[in-house]
Amino acid sequence: MQSEKNHSVPTLFESGLQNQSQGIKAAEQPPAKREPEQKGKPEAEIQEQKEAPKEKKSKKVFPHSPLFDNWGENLTEEEQREAEVLFQKYGYNVFVSDRLPLDRALPDTRDPRCLEKSYPKDLPTIGVVLIYLDEALSVIKRALRSIIDRTPKNLLKEIILVDDNSSNEDLKEDLDIYVKMLEQQNPDLRIARVRHDVQKGLATARVSGWKAATADVVAILDAHIEVHEMWAEPLLTQIKADRTTVVSPVFDVVSYNNLVVIPYYALAQAFDWNLWCMYEDFSPEYHSLQDSSLPGKSPSVMGIMVAERKFLGEIGLLDEGMEVYGGENVELGIRVWTCGGSVEVVPCSKIAHIARLHKPYQLDLDAAMRRNALRVAEVWMDEYKHNVNLAWSLPFENHGIDIGDVSERKKLRERLNCKPFKWYLENVYPKLDPWDDLLGYGGMKNLDADMCLDQGQQPGHTPIAFKCHIFGPQHSYYRANGELYVGGIKSHKYSDNRCITVISKNETKPGLFNCKEAIQKGMGIYWDFTQGKELKNRETKRCLEIKDKTLLVQECSGQRWEIQNLIKAF
């Protein structure tokens, strides 16, 4: 997940975290040894044993590994090597997971008002789908254990395990043995297994789980989770009230390096124009209610979702044309909202989710994410689809990326009579900047000096002229209001872009500052520009030029600039 906003972790639950942390540290310790029998030994010998020097701590074998940032001080060198190998394989601390109880207690991180709520007796049944690919066996076992122990038996109809072609041997026979034991212990619970012969990606794996489900409501979860007490009832209550609502719990984070649970507040689940998921605040209307235990409307889902099974089928499940990872959650959120449903985050439902440092099945997700994002844009975003190209720095046409056949998804949109994406931006996600006033983007090149505008050293406020390479530091964006950004553009209206500025009337060096800050300080941030001509500051009437390879603001001499890609004629 990526986010343009950082949210602090609540301090309300620090004591619970300390207890959890102590439990982890205890798991690191080898079993306590009994003191040798002292009877019959000379007193001097006994005293000598007591004064013997303590064993020194092992040296850090992997001093730069994030696994050992705040964990593992008491491990031997052999144990450190074992833990690091497992960490590289899974992206989280399997060494600790294998030593934790499968039914470990989780701190209750809910809003206290959640404890006062009651829920209907006649709630719909739920089927839980767990998706995995080469997950650690102990993690899957703990997920199963928590679901069975913390979901009322009259509500939990089934658990469906979807294996997207794992290669780990222990996820075959060993997991089968554990599942069989659970079935014997819970004769009324259906546990189904779905195994893919080839890796099909998250979207198709989730659809496979849905197809195998029979319960009224389906909860599609990752396998590296543990559910909290009373996780299901709040979700089922919302769906019982409105079958077209797709709901999500709040995810407490399980730290990848020590598996300690970190409480998270309820936040809306959103995205940027790259279609990377992120958190942001609920609407002002929600906050005006002053009750953070209430469900809040959300533009999208993070990927973990709960919906009425039949409704999810009616609106088209998930796009099986997606590959590997990413984008399918945003596509679902847009589709639900524009095709007659809604998305909510339910604060009184909590699930603890391991935040992996890396996804072992594909270390670089950018290629798959970029392709999937373009696919979503082509089907759902109408005249705004090119914003995805902008975000990924791709040309509007002939970008060379095969997004697959989208004809069936377009037919689905037409059949469901869905609203246009403009409606979604205006009514569901007004915080997303539509970028509808952008005139040009790409490298901003001085034709006379044969150099490009560059953001310069970061952090810093001094843009420079540099040889054109058109990578990130030279990504420029020119808006109809005259603002010129260098080094990137933000996806949301609440974010502040970095504007090329004239710092003061007599200053010859241009600046690069957050636009709102620059306005407050009286800097000139607006530029008049015509493709192939001068770049003139509106306030000072001086031009941005390059002299002796140095970027300056000076009296206009007729130097010509050209932005790489035109969006609209200007």
Coordinates of C-alpha atoms in Angstrom, one line a residue, residues 62-354:
F62 CA 22.6 -9.8 9.4
P63 CA 23.1 -6.3 10.8
H64 CA 21.3 -4.7 7.9
S65 CA 18.3 -7.0 7.6
P66 CA 15.0 -5.3 8.5
L67 CA 14.0 -8.5 10.2
F68 CA 16.3 -7.8 13.1
D69 CA 15.5 -4.1 13.5
N70 CA 13.7 -4.6 16.8
W71 CA 13.7 -8.4 17.3
G72 CA 16.1 -11.3 17.7
E73 CA 18.6 -10.1 20.2
N74 CA 18.7 -13.4 22.1
L75 CA 19.0 -15.7 19.0
T76 CA 22.1 -17.8 18.4
E77 CA 23.9 -17.2 15.1
E78 CA 22.4 -20.5 13.8
E79 CA 18.9 -19.3 14.7
Q80 CA 19.5 -15.9 13.0
R81 CA 20.4 -17.7 9.8
E82 CA 17.3 -19.9 10.0
A83 CA 15.1 -16.8 10.7
E84 CA 16.6 -14.8 7.8
V85 CA 16.2 -17.6 5.3
L86 CA 12.5 -17.9 6.2
F87 CA 12.1 -14.2 6.1
Q88 CA 13.5 -13.9 2.6
K89 CA 11.2 -16.7 1.5
Y90 CA 7.9 -15.4 3.0
G91 CA 8.3 -11.7 3.7
Y92 CA 7.5 -12.0 7.4
N93 CA 8.9 -13.7 10.5
V94 CA 8.1 -17.4 10.2
F95 CA 10.6 -18.2 12.9
V96 CA 8.4 -16.5 15.4
S97 CA 5.2 -17.7 13.8
D98 CA 6.2 -21.3 14.1
R99 CA 6.7 -20.8 17.9
L100 CA 3.6 -18.8 18.6
P101 CA 0.4 -20.6 19.8
L102 CA -2.1 -21.2 17.0
D103 CA -4.8 -19.7 19.3
R104 CA -2.9 -16.8 20.6
A105 CA -4.9 -14.0 22.2
L106 CA -5.2 -10.7 20.3
P107 CA -5.5 -7.3 22.1
D108 CA -9.0 -5.9 21.9
T109 CA -8.4 -2.7 19.8
R110 CA -12.0 -1.8 19.1
D111 CA -13.6 1.5 20.0
P112 CA -15.1 1.1 23.5
R113 CA -18.5 1.9 22.1
C114 CA -18.4 -1.3 20.0
L115 CA -18.6 -3.3 23.2
E116 CA -22.0 -1.7 23.9
K117 CA -23.6 -2.7 20.6
S118 CA -25.9 -5.6 20.1
Y119 CA -26.6 -7.4 16.8
P120 CA -29.6 -9.2 15.4
K121 CA -30.0 -12.9 16.1
D122 CA -31.1 -13.8 12.6
L123 CA -28.0 -12.8 10.7
P124 CA -27.1 -14.4 7.4
T125 CA -24.6 -17.3 7.3
I126 CA -21.0 -16.5 6.3
G127 CA -18.4 -18.5 4.2
V128 CA -14.8 -17.5 4.6
V129 CA -12.5 -17.7 1.6
L130 CA -8.8 -17.8 2.3
I131 CA -6.5 -17.1 -0.6
Y132 CA -2.8 -18.2 -0.5
L133 CA 0.3 -18.8 -2.5
D134 CA 3.3 -20.4 -0.7
E135 CA 2.2 -19.1 2.7
A136 CA 3.8 -20.3 5.9
L137 CA 1.9 -23.3 7.2
S138 CA 1.7 -22.0 10.8
V139 CA 0.2 -18.7 9.5
I140 CA -2.6 -20.6 7.6
K141 CA -3.2 -22.8 10.7
R142 CA -3.5 -19.7 12.9
A143 CA -5.9 -18.1 10.4
L144 CA -8.1 -21.2 10.5
R145 CA -8.0 -21.5 14.2
S146 CA -9.0 -17.8 14.8
I147 CA -11.9 -18.0 12.3
I148 CA -13.3 -21.2 13.9
D149 CA -12.8 -20.0 17.5
R150 CA -14.0 -16.4 17.0
T151 CA -17.0 -16.8 14.7
P152 CA -20.3 -18.0 16.1
K153 CA -20.9 -21.6 15.0
N154 CA -24.5 -20.8 13.9
L155 CA -23.1 -18.1 11.5
L156 CA -19.9 -19.8 10.1
K157 CA -21.1 -22.2 7.4
E158 CA -17.9 -22.9 5.6
I159 CA -14.2 -22.1 5.1
I160 CA -12.8 -22.4 1.6
L161 CA -9.0 -22.6 1.1
V162 CA -7.9 -21.5 -2.4
D163 CA -4.3 -22.5 -3.2
D164 CA -3.0 -20.5 -6.2
N165 CA -0.6 -23.3 -7.2
S166 CA 1.8 -23.3 -4.2
S167 CA 5.0 -25.2 -4.4
N168 CA 5.6 -25.6 -0.7
E169 CA 5.3 -29.3 0.2
D170 CA 3.9 -28.6 3.7
L171 CA 0.9 -27.0 2.1
K172 CA -0.2 -30.3 0.7
E173 CA -0.1 -33.3 3.0
D174 CA 0.6 -31.5 6.3
L175 CA -2.1 -28.9 5.7
D176 CA -4.5 -31.7 4.6
I177 CA -3.9 -33.5 7.9
Y178 CA -4.6 -30.3 9.9
V179 CA -7.8 -29.6 8.0
K180 CA -9.0 -33.2 8.5
M181 CA -8.4 -32.7 12.3
L182 CA -10.5 -29.5 12.2
E183 CA -13.3 -31.2 10.3
Q184 CA -13.4 -34.0 13.0
Q185 CA -13.5 -31.4 15.7
N186 CA -16.2 -29.3 13.9
P187 CA -18.5 -31.8 12.2
D188 CA -21.0 -29.1 11.2
L189 CA -18.4 -27.0 9.5
R190 CA -17.7 -27.4 5.8
I191 CA -14.0 -26.9 4.9
A192 CA -13.5 -27.0 1.1
R193 CA -10.2 -27.0 -0.8
V194 CA -9.6 -25.5 -4.3
R195 CA -6.2 -25.9 -5.9
H196 CA -5.1 -24.2 -9.1
D197 CA -2.8 -26.2 -11.5
V198 CA -1.2 -22.9 -12.6
Q199 CA -0.8 -19.6 -10.8
K200 CA -3.8 -17.4 -11.8
G201 CA -3.4 -14.3 -9.7
L202 CA -5.4 -12.8 -6.9
A203 CA -8.5 -11.9 -8.8
T204 CA -9.1 -15.3 -10.3
A205 CA -8.2 -17.0 -7.0
R206 CA -10.9 -15.0 -5.2
V207 CA -13.4 -15.8 -7.9
S208 CA -12.6 -19.5 -7.5
G209 CA -13.3 -19.2 -3.8
W210 CA -16.6 -17.4 -4.5
K211 CA -17.7 -20.2 -6.9
A212 CA -17.1 -22.8 -4.2
A213 CA -19.0 -20.9 -1.6
T214 CA -22.6 -21.6 -0.6
A215 CA -23.2 -19.4 2.4
D216 CA -25.4 -16.2 2.3
V217 CA -22.4 -14.0 2.6
V218 CA -18.9 -14.5 1.4
A219 CA -15.8 -13.0 3.2
I220 CA -12.8 -13.1 0.9
L221 CA -9.7 -12.7 3.0
D222 CA -5.9 -13.2 2.7
A223 CA -4.6 -16.2 4.5
H224 CA -2.1 -14.2 6.6
I225 CA -4.7 -12.9 9.0
E226 CA -6.2 -13.5 12.4
V227 CA -9.7 -12.4 13.1
H228 CA -10.7 -10.7 16.3
E229 CA -13.6 -11.5 18.6
M230 CA -17.0 -10.3 17.2
W231 CA -15.5 -9.7 13.8
A232 CA -18.3 -11.2 11.8
E233 CA -21.5 -9.8 13.4
P234 CA -21.0 -6.1 12.6
L235 CA -20.3 -6.9 8.9
L236 CA -23.3 -9.2 8.6
T237 CA -25.5 -6.6 10.2
Q238 CA -24.6 -4.1 7.6
I239 CA -25.3 -6.5 4.7
K240 CA -28.5 -7.7 6.3
A241 CA -29.7 -4.1 6.3
D242 CA -28.7 -3.6 2.6
R243 CA -27.6 -6.5 0.4
T244 CA -25.9 -4.1 -2.1
T245 CA -23.4 -3.0 0.5
V246 CA -19.9 -4.4 0.2
V247 CA -18.1 -4.1 3.6
S248 CA -14.6 -4.2 4.9
P249 CA -13.3 -4.7 8.4
V250 CA -10.6 -2.5 9.9
F251 CA -7.1 -4.1 9.6
D252 CA -4.8 -4.0 12.6
V253 CA -1.3 -4.5 11.3
V254 CA 0.7 -7.5 12.4
S255 CA 4.4 -6.3 12.1
Y256 CA 6.4 -8.4 9.7
N257 CA 9.5 -8.6 11.9
N258 CA 8.0 -9.6 15.3
L259 CA 4.3 -10.4 14.6
V260 CA 3.2 -7.9 17.3
V261 CA -0.3 -6.5 16.6
I262 CA -0.4 -2.7 16.0
P263 CA -3.9 -1.2 16.3
Y264 CA -5.2 1.0 13.5
Y265 CA -8.0 3.5 13.5
A266 CA -10.8 3.1 11.0
L267 CA -10.1 5.0 7.8
A268 CA -11.5 5.1 4.3
Q269 CA -9.9 2.8 1.8
A270 CA -8.9 4.8 -1.3
F271 CA -6.4 5.0 -4.1
D272 CA -4.3 7.3 -6.2
W273 CA -4.2 7.6 -10.0
N274 CA -1.6 4.8 -10.2
L275 CA -4.4 2.7 -8.5
W276 CA -2.2 1.9 -5.6
C277 CA -4.4 1.5 -2.5
M278 CA -4.0 3.9 0.4
Y279 CA -5.8 5.1 3.5
E280 CA -7.4 8.5 4.0
D281 CA -9.9 10.2 6.3
F282 CA -13.6 9.7 6.2
S283 CA -15.7 12.6 5.0
P284 CA -16.4 15.7 7.2
E285 CA -20.0 14.5 7.4
Y286 CA -18.8 11.3 9.0
H287 CA -16.6 13.1 11.5
S288 CA -19.5 15.5 12.4
L289 CA -21.3 12.5 14.0
Q290 CA -18.5 12.2 16.5
D291 CA -18.8 8.5 16.8
S292 CA -15.9 6.5 15.4
S293 CA -17.7 3.2 16.0
L294 CA -20.1 3.9 13.1
P295 CA -19.5 2.5 9.6
G296 CA -18.1 5.0 7.1
K297 CA -18.5 5.2 3.4
S298 CA -15.3 4.3 1.4
P299 CA -14.4 4.9 -2.2
S300 CA -12.8 1.5 -2.6
V301 CA -11.7 -1.7 -0.8
M302 CA -8.2 -2.8 0.0
G303 CA -8.7 -6.3 -1.3
I304 CA -10.2 -8.0 1.8
M305 CA -14.0 -7.8 1.2
V306 CA -17.3 -9.1 2.5
A307 CA -20.4 -9.1 0.4
E308 CA -23.7 -11.0 -0.1
R309 CA -22.7 -13.9 -2.3
K310 CA -25.4 -13.5 -4.9
F311 CA -25.1 -9.7 -5.1
L312 CA -21.3 -10.1 -5.8
G313 CA -22.2 -12.4 -8.6
E314 CA -24.8 -10.1 -10.0
I315 CA -22.4 -7.2 -10.3
G316 CA -19.6 -9.2 -12.0
L317 CA -17.5 -10.7 -9.2
L318 CA -13.9 -9.6 -9.9
D319 CA -12.2 -9.0 -13.2
E320 CA -10.4 -12.3 -14.0
G321 CA -8.5 -10.5 -16.7
M322 CA -6.3 -9.0 -14.0
E323 CA -2.8 -10.6 -13.6
V324 CA -0.9 -11.4 -10.5
Y325 CA -1.7 -8.6 -8.1
G326 CA -3.3 -5.1 -7.8
G327 CA -6.1 -3.1 -9.4
E328 CA -8.9 -5.6 -8.9
N329 CA -9.9 -4.0 -5.6
V330 CA -10.1 -0.5 -7.1
E331 CA -12.1 -1.9 -10.1
L332 CA -14.5 -3.5 -7.7
G333 CA -15.0 -0.3 -5.6
I334 CA -15.7 1.8 -8.7
R335 CA -18.0 -0.9 -10.1
V336 CA -20.0 -1.3 -6.9
W337 CA -20.5 2.4 -6.5
T338 CA -21.4 3.2 -10.1
C339 CA -23.6 0.2 -10.6
G340 CA -26.0 0.5 -7.8
G341 CA -24.2 -0.5 -4.5
S342 CA -22.0 1.1 -1.9
V343 CA -18.8 0.4 0.0
E344 CA -18.4 0.7 3.8
V345 CA -15.6 0.3 6.3
V346 CA -17.0 -1.2 9.6
P347 CA -14.9 -0.1 12.6
C348 CA -16.4 -2.6 15.1
S349 CA -15.0 -5.4 12.9
K350 CA -11.3 -6.0 13.3
I351 CA -8.9 -8.3 11.5
A352 CA -5.2 -8.5 12.2
H353 CA -3.3 -8.6 8.9
I354 CA 0.4 -9.3 8.5

